[in-house]
Coordinates of C-alpha atoms in Angstrom, one line a residue:
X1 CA 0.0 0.0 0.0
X2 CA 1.3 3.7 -0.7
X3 CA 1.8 6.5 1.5
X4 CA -0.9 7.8 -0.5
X5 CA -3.2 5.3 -0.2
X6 CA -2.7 5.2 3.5
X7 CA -3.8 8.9 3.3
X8 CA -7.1 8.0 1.4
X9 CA -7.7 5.3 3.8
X10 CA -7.2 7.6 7.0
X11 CA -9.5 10.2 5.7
X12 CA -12.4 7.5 5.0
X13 CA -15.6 7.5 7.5
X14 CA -16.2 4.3 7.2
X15 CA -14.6 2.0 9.9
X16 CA -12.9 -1.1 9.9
X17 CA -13.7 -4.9 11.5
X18 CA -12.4 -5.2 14.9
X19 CA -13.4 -8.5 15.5
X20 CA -13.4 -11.9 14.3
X21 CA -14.8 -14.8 12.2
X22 CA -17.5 -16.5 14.5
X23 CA -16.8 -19.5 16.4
X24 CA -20.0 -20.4 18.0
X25 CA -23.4 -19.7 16.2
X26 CA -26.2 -21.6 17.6
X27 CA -29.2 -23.2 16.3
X28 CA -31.8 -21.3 19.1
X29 CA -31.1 -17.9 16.8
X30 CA -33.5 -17.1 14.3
X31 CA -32.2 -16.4 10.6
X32 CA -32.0 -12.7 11.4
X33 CA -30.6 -12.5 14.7
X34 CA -27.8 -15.2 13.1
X35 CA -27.6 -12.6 10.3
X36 CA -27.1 -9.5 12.9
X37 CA -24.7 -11.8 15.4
X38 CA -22.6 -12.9 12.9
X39 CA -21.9 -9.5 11.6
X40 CA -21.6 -8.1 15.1
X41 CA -19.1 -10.3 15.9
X42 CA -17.0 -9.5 12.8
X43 CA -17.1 -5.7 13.5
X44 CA -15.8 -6.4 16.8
X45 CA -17.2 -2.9 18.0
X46 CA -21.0 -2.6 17.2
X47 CA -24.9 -1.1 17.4
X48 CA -27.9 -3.5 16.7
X49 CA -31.2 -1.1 17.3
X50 CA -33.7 -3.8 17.6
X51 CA -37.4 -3.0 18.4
X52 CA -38.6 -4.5 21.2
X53 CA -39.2 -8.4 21.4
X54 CA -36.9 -9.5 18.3
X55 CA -34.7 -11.0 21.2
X56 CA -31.4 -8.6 21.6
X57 CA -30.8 -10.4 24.5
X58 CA -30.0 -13.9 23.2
X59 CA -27.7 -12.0 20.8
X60 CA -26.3 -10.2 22.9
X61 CA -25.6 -13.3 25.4
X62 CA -23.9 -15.3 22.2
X63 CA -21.7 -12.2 21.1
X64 CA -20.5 -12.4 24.3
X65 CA -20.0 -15.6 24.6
X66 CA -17.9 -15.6 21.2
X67 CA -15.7 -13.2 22.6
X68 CA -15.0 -15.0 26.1
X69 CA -14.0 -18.0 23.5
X70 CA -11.8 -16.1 21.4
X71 CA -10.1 -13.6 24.1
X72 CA -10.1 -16.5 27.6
X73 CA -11.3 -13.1 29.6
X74 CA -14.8 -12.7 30.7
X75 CA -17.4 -10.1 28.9
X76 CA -19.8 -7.6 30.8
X77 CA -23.2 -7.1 30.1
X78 CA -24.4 -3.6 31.8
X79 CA -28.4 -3.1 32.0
X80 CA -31.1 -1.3 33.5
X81 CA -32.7 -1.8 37.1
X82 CA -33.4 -5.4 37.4
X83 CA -32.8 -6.3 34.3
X84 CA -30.3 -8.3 34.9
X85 CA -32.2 -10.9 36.8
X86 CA -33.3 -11.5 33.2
X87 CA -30.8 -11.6 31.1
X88 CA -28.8 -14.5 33.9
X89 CA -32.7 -16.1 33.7
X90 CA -32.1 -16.1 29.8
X91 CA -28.3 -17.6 29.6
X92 CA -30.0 -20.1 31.5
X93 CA -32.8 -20.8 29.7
X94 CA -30.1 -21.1 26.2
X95 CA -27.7 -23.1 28.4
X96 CA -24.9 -19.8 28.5
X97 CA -22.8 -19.5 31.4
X98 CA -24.0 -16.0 32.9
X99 CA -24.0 -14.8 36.7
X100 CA -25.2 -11.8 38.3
X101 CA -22.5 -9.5 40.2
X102 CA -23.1 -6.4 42.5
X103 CA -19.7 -5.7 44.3
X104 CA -17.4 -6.2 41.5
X105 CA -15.7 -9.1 42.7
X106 CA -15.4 -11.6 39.6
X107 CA -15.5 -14.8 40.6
X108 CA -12.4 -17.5 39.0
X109 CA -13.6 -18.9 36.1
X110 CA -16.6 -16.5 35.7
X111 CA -17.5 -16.1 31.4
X112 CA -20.3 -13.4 31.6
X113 CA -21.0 -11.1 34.3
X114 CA -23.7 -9.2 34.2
X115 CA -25.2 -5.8 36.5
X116 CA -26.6 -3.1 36.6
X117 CA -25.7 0.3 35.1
X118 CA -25.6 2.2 38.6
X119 CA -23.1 -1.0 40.4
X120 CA -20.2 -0.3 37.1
X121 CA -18.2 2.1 39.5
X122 CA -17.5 -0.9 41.9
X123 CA -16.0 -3.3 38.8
X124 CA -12.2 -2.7 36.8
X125 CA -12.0 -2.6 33.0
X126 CA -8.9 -4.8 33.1
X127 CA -10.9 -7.7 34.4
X128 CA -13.2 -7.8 31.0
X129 CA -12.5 -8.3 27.2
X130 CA -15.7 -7.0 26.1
X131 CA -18.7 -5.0 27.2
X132 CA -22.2 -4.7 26.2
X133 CA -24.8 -2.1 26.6
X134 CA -28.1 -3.1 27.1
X135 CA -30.5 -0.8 26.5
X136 CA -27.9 1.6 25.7
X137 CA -30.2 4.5 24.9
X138 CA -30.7 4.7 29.0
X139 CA -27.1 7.1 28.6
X140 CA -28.2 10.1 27.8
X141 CA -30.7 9.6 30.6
X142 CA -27.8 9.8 33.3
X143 CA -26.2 12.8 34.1
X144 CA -22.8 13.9 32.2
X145 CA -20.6 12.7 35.0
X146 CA -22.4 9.0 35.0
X147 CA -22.9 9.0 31.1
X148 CA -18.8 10.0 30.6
X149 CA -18.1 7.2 33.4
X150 CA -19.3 4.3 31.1
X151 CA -18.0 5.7 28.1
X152 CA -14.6 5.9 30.1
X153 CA -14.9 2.4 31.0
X154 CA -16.0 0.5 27.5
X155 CA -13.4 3.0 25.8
X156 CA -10.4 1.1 25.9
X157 CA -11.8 -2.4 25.7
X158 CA -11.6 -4.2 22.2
X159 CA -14.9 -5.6 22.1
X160 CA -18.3 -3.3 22.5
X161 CA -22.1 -3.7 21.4
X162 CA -24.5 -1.3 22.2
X163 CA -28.1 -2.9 21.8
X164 CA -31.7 -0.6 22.3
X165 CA -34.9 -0.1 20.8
X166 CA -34.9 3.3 20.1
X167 CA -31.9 4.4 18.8
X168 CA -32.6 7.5 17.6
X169 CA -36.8 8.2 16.7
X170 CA -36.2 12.2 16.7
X171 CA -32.7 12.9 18.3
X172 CA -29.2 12.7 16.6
X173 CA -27.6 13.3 19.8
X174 CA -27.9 9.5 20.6
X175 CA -26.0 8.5 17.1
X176 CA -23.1 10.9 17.8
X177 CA -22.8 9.2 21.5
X178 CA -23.2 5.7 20.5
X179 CA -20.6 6.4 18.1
X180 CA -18.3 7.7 21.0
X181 CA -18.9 4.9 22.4
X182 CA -17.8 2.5 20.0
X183 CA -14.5 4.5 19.2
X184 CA -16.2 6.0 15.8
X185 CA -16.9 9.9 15.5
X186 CA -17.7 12.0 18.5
X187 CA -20.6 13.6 19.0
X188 CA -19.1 17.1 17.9
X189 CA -17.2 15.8 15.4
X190 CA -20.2 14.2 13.7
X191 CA -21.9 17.5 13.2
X192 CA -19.4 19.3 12.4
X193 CA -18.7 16.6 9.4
X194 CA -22.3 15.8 8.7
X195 CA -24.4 19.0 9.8
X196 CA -24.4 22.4 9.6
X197 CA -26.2 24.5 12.0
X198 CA -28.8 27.0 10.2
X199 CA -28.9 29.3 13.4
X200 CA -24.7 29.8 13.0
X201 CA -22.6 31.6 10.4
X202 CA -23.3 28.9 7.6
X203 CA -25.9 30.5 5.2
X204 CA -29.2 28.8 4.1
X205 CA -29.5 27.7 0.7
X206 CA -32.9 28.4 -0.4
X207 CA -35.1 25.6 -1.9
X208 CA -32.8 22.7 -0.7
X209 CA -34.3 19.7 0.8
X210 CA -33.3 18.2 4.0
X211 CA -35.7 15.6 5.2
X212 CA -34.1 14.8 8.1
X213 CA -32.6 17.3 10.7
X214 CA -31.3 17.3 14.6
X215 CA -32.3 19.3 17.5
X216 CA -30.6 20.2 20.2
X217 CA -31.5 23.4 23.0
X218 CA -31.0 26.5 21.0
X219 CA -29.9 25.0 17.6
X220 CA -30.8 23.5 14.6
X221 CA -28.5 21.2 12.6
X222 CA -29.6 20.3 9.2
X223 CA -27.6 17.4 6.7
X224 CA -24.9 19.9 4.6
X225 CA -26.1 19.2 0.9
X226 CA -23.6 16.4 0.1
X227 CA -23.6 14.4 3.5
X228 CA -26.8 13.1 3.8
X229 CA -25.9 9.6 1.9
X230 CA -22.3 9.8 3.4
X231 CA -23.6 9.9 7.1
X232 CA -26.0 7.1 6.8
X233 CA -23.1 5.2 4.9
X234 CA -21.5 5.5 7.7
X235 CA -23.9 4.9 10.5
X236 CA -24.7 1.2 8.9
X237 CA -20.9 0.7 9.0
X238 CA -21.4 0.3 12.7
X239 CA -24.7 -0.3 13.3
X240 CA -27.8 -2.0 11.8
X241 CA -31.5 -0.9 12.9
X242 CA -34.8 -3.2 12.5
X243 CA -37.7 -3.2 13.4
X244 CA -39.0 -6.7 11.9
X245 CA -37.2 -9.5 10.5
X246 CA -38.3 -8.2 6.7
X247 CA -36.3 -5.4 7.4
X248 CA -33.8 -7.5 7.1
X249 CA -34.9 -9.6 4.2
X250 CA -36.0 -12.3 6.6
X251 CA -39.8 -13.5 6.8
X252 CA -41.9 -12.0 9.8
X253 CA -43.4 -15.2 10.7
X254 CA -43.9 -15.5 14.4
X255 CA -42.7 -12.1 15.0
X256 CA -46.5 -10.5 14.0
X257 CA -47.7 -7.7 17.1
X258 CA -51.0 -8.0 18.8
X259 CA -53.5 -5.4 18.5
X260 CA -52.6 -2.2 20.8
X261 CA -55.7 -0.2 21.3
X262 CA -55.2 3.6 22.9
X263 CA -57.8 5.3 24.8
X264 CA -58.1 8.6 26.0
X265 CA -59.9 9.6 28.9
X266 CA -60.5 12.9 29.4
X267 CA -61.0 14.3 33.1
X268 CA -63.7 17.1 34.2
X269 CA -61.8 19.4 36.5
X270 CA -62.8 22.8 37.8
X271 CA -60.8 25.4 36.1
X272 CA -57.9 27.7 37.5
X273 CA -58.9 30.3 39.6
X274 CA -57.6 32.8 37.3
X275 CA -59.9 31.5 34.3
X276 CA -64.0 31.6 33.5
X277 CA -63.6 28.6 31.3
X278 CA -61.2 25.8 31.5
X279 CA -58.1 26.1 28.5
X280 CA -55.4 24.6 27.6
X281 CA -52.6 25.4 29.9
X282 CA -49.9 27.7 27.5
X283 CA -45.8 26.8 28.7
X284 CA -43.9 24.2 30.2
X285 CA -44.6 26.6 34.0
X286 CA -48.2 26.6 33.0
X287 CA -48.3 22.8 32.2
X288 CA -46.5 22.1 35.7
X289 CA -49.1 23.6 37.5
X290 CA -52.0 22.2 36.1
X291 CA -50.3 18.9 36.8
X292 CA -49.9 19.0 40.5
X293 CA -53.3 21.1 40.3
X294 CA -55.2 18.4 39.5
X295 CA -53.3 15.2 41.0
X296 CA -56.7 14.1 42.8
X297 CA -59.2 14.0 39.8
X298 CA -56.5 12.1 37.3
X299 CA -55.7 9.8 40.5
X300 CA -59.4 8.6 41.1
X301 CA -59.8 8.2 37.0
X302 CA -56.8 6.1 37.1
X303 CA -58.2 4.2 40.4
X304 CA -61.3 3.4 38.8
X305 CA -59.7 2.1 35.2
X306 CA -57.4 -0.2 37.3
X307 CA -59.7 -2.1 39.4
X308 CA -60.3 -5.7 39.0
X309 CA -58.5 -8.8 39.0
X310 CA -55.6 -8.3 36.1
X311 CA -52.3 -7.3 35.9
X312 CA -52.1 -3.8 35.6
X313 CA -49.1 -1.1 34.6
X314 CA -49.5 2.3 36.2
X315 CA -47.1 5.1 34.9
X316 CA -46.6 8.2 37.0
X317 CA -44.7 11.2 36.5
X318 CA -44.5 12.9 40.3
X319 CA -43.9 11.7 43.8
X320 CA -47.2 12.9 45.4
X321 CA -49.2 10.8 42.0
X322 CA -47.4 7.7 43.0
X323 CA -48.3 8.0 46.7
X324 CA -51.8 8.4 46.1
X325 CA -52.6 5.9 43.4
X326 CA -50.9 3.7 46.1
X327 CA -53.3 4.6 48.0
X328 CA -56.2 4.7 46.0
X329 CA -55.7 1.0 44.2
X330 CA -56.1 -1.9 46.2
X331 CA -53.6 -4.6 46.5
X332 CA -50.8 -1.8 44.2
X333 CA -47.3 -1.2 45.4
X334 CA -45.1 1.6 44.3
X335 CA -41.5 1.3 43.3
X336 CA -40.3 5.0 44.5
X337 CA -36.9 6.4 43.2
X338 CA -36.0 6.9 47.3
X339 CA -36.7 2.9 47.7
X340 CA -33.2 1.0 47.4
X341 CA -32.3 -0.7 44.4
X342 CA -32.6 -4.2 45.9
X343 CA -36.2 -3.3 47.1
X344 CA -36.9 -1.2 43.3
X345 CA -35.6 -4.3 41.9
X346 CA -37.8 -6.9 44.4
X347 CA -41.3 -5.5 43.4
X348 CA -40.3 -5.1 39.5
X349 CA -39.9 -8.7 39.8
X350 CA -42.3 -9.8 41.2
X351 CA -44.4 -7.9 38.5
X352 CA -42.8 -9.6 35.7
X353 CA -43.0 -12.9 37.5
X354 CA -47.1 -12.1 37.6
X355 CA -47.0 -12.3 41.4
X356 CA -47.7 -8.3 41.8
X357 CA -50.9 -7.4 40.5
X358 CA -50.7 -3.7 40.2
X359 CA -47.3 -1.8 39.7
X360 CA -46.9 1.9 40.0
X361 CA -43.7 3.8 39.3
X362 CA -42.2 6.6 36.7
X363 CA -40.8 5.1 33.5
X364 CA -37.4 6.8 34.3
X365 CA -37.0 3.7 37.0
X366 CA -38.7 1.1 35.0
X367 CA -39.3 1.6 31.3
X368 CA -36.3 0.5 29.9
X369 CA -35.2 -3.2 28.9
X370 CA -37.8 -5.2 31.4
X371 CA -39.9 -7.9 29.9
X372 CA -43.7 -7.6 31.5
X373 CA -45.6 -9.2 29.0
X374 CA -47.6 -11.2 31.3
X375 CA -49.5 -7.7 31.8
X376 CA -51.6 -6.3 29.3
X377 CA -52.9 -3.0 30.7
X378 CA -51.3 -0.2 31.1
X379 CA -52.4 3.8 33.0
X380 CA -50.6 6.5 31.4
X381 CA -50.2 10.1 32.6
X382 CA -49.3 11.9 28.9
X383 CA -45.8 14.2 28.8
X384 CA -43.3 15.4 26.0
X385 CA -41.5 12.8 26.5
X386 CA -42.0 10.4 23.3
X387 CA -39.5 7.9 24.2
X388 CA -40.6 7.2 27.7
X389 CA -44.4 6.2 26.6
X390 CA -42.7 4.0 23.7
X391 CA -40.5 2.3 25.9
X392 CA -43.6 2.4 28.8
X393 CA -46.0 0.7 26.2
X394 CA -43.2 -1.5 24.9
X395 CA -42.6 -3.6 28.4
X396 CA -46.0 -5.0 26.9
X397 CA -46.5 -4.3 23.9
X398 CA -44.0 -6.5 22.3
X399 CA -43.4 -9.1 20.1
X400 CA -44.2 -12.4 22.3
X401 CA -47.3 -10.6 23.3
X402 CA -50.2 -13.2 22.6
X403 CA -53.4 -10.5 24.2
X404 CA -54.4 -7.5 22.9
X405 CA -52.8 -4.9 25.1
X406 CA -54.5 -1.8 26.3
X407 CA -53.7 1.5 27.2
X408 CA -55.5 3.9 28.7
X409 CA -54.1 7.7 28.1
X410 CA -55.3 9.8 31.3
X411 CA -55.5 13.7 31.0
X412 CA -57.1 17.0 31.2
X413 CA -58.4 19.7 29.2
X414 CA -55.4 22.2 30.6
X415 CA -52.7 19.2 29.3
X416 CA -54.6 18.9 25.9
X417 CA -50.9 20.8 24.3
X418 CA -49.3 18.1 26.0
X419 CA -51.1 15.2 24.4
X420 CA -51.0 16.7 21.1
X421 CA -47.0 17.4 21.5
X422 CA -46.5 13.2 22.6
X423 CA -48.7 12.6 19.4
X424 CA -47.0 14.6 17.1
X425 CA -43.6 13.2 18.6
X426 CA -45.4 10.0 18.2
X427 CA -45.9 10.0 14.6
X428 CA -42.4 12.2 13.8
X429 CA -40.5 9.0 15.4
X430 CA -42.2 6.6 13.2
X431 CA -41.6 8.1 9.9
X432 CA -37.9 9.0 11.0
X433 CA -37.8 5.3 12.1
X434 CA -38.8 3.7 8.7
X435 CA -36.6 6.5 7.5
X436 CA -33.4 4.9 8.9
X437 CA -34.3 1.5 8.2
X438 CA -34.8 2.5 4.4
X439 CA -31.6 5.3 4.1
X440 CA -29.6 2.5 5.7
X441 CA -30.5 -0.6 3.7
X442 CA -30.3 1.4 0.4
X443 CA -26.8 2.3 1.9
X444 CA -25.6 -1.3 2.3
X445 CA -26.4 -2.2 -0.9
X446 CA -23.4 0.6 -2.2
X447 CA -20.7 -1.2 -3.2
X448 CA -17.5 0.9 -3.0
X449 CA -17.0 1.6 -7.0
X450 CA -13.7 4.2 -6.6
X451 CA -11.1 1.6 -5.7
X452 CA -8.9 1.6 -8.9
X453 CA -8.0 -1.7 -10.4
X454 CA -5.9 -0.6 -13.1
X455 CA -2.1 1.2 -12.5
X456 CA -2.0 4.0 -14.2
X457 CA 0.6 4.9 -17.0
X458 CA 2.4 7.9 -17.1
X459 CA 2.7 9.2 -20.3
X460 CA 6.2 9.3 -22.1
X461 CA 6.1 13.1 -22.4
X462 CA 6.5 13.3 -19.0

């Protein structure tokens, strides 16, 4: 290779494989997650946004077990609040060698370890040759401080997967830290190569499309004319998204979704003192208020929709809602964020087990990663935030789901901007979904055509 060519190849986005050929490949994968392993593996460093249900934890649990046969050193899987009791449950199930470890002492001989997000300060990066992320979209949850901590620690291992759901519905942010994560592009230096920010010193070319654009407080980064094909080029060089098997080219047979029917119940209130007429409440301060204004009638609607004998999810956004649906619903129990995380992690258990009839907690604690399709009702309190009612529904509403699941949306005529903002957002993450999906299998199907194959002759006049 020429200096020249070494040039070319340093200035190329797309990365290289940092892995290996695979050396164990089971027969309990389906033809897709084979497909997704196998090329996970390979890369060495990878993403695989899978919707919820396709199974990212038995691929996750045999990447990780390829890499403990290749390197001798054990792999860590990181995942939400009690989580982890079902990812061990899993290995189990497959017959991998998994245990669950809260102090960060390894045990001799140990293969996969596996806790939770907030124990990762107690383990060493030496002791691991790979790490996985479950639910890696959690990060940008945490605060800097705990988001930069596990990027610290994955960055100088040799073997990563990061494995969500949503990897990015309406927010580029996640891409560029995923990427971090991995050892590809920051999140800066993604913009800056792929974006350019229409509220800076770049000027706006009139007319020119961008379909796709990111949002972050206070600016607006569109794709710069030439990048859009470049940056999803380079996205599916690290990471593949699917939502079902055809995505994939695969058939969808025994991955089909129940019905999920959405109701919205709208709650009589008095209005604010200040108004003759109940309105729409007008600002986030306004929004807040009418909230905690009207705790006690949203509580009692909630009450009366979760009576009975089934299973039942209740979603809460405050401390004061939780307290009094606890009261209110017979036989509930409330996983608090002031409980400890072995009591948190008791109750969310014994809900996925089906021993709990009624749970109540904020998705922030328990929306991400658990497996509680047993239940097929959920309460929810509507707020901007898209991704926690997909991932709140999803713990449900999944594929393995065999019952109808149903939802029932509780609000008020002050939060009506509210519901129509999670709606909006609702609909915006689906399209930009399928939009990734498409950009990035039309991308893998590019071949790269510039490599020469012929030497070129220099002509005698020179």
């Amino acid at each position: 290779m020429t200096i020249y060519e070494e040039f070319l190849n340093s200035k190329a986005q797309i990365g290289g494989d940092h892995g290996f050929a695979p050396i164990w490949i089971p027969d309990f994968l389906f033809g897709f997650q084979k497909s997704l392993v196998e090329w996970a593996i390979r890369k060495g460093r990878a993403a695989i946004f899978a919707d919820c249900g396709l199974g990212k934890t038995p691929m996750q649990l045999v990447w990780a077990e390829n890499v403990v046969r290749k390197s001798g050193k054990p792999v860590l899987i990181a995942t939400p609040l009690a989580v982890s009791y079902q990812t061990v449950a899993e290995a189990h199930k497959f017959g991998i060698e998994a245990i669950r470890v809260s102090d960060g002492q390894i045990p001799n001989g140990a293969r996969i370890v596996v806790t939770n997000y907030e124990r990762l300060e107690r383990f060493k990066t030496d002791d691991f040759a790979g790490m996985v992320c479950d639910e890696s979209s959690i990060l940008k949850n945490y605060d800097g401080a705990r988001k930069a901590e596990i990027t610290e620690f994955m960055r100088l291992m040799p073997y990563r997967l990061l494995c969500t759901a949503t990897a990015a519905p309406n927010d580029y942010t996640e891409l560029g830290t995923s990427s971090e994560a991995l050892g590809e592009l920051g999140h800066m230096d993604m913009l800056t190569r792929f974006f350019r920010n229409t509220q800076g010193n770049a000027s706006h070319r009139t007319g020119q499309r961008h379909r796709l654009h990111y949002v972050e407080p206070g600016k607006i980064w569109r794709f710069k004319g030439h990048a859009e094909g470049h940056f999803w080029r380079w996205i599916c060089s690290w990471a593949r998204a699917i939502r079902r098997p055809s995505d994939l080219g695969f058939s969808d047979d025994g991955f089909v979704l129940p019905p999920l029917n959405e109701t919205e119940h709208l709650v009589k209130t008095a209005p604010r003192s200040d108004l003759l007429f109940d309105l729409p409440a007008v600002g986030l301060k306004e929004q807040r208020d009418e909230r905690r204004r009207t705790i006690s009638e949203r509580c009692e609607k909630v009450a009366s929709l979760a009576g009975g004998t089934k299973q039942v999810l209740v979603w809460c956004h405050l401390n004061e809602e939780g307290k009094t649906l606890a009261k209110l619903i017979h036989g509930a129990e409330e996983v608090a964020g002031h409980d400890s995380d072995e009591d948190k992690e008791a109750r969310l258990m014994a809900f996925a087990r089906g021993d709990l009839r009624c749970l109540i907690t904020k998705p922030k604690i328990g929306a991400w990663g658990l497996n509680l399709q047993k239940c097929a009702h959920i309460t929810f309190f509507p707020s901007h935030s898209y991704e926690q009612y997909y991932q709140g529904v999803r713990r449900c509403w999944r594929f393995g789901q065999t019952r109808p699941v149903h939802v029932d949306i509780v609000t008020t005529k002050g939060e009506e901007n509210v519901l129509k903002n999670l709606q909006r957002k609702a609909v915006q993450a689906d399209k930009m979904f399928s939009a990734l999906v498409a950009e990035m299998n039309n991308e893998l199907k590019i071949r790269r055509t510039e490599t020469a194959t012929k030497n070129v002759e220099i002509p005698p006049w020179l």
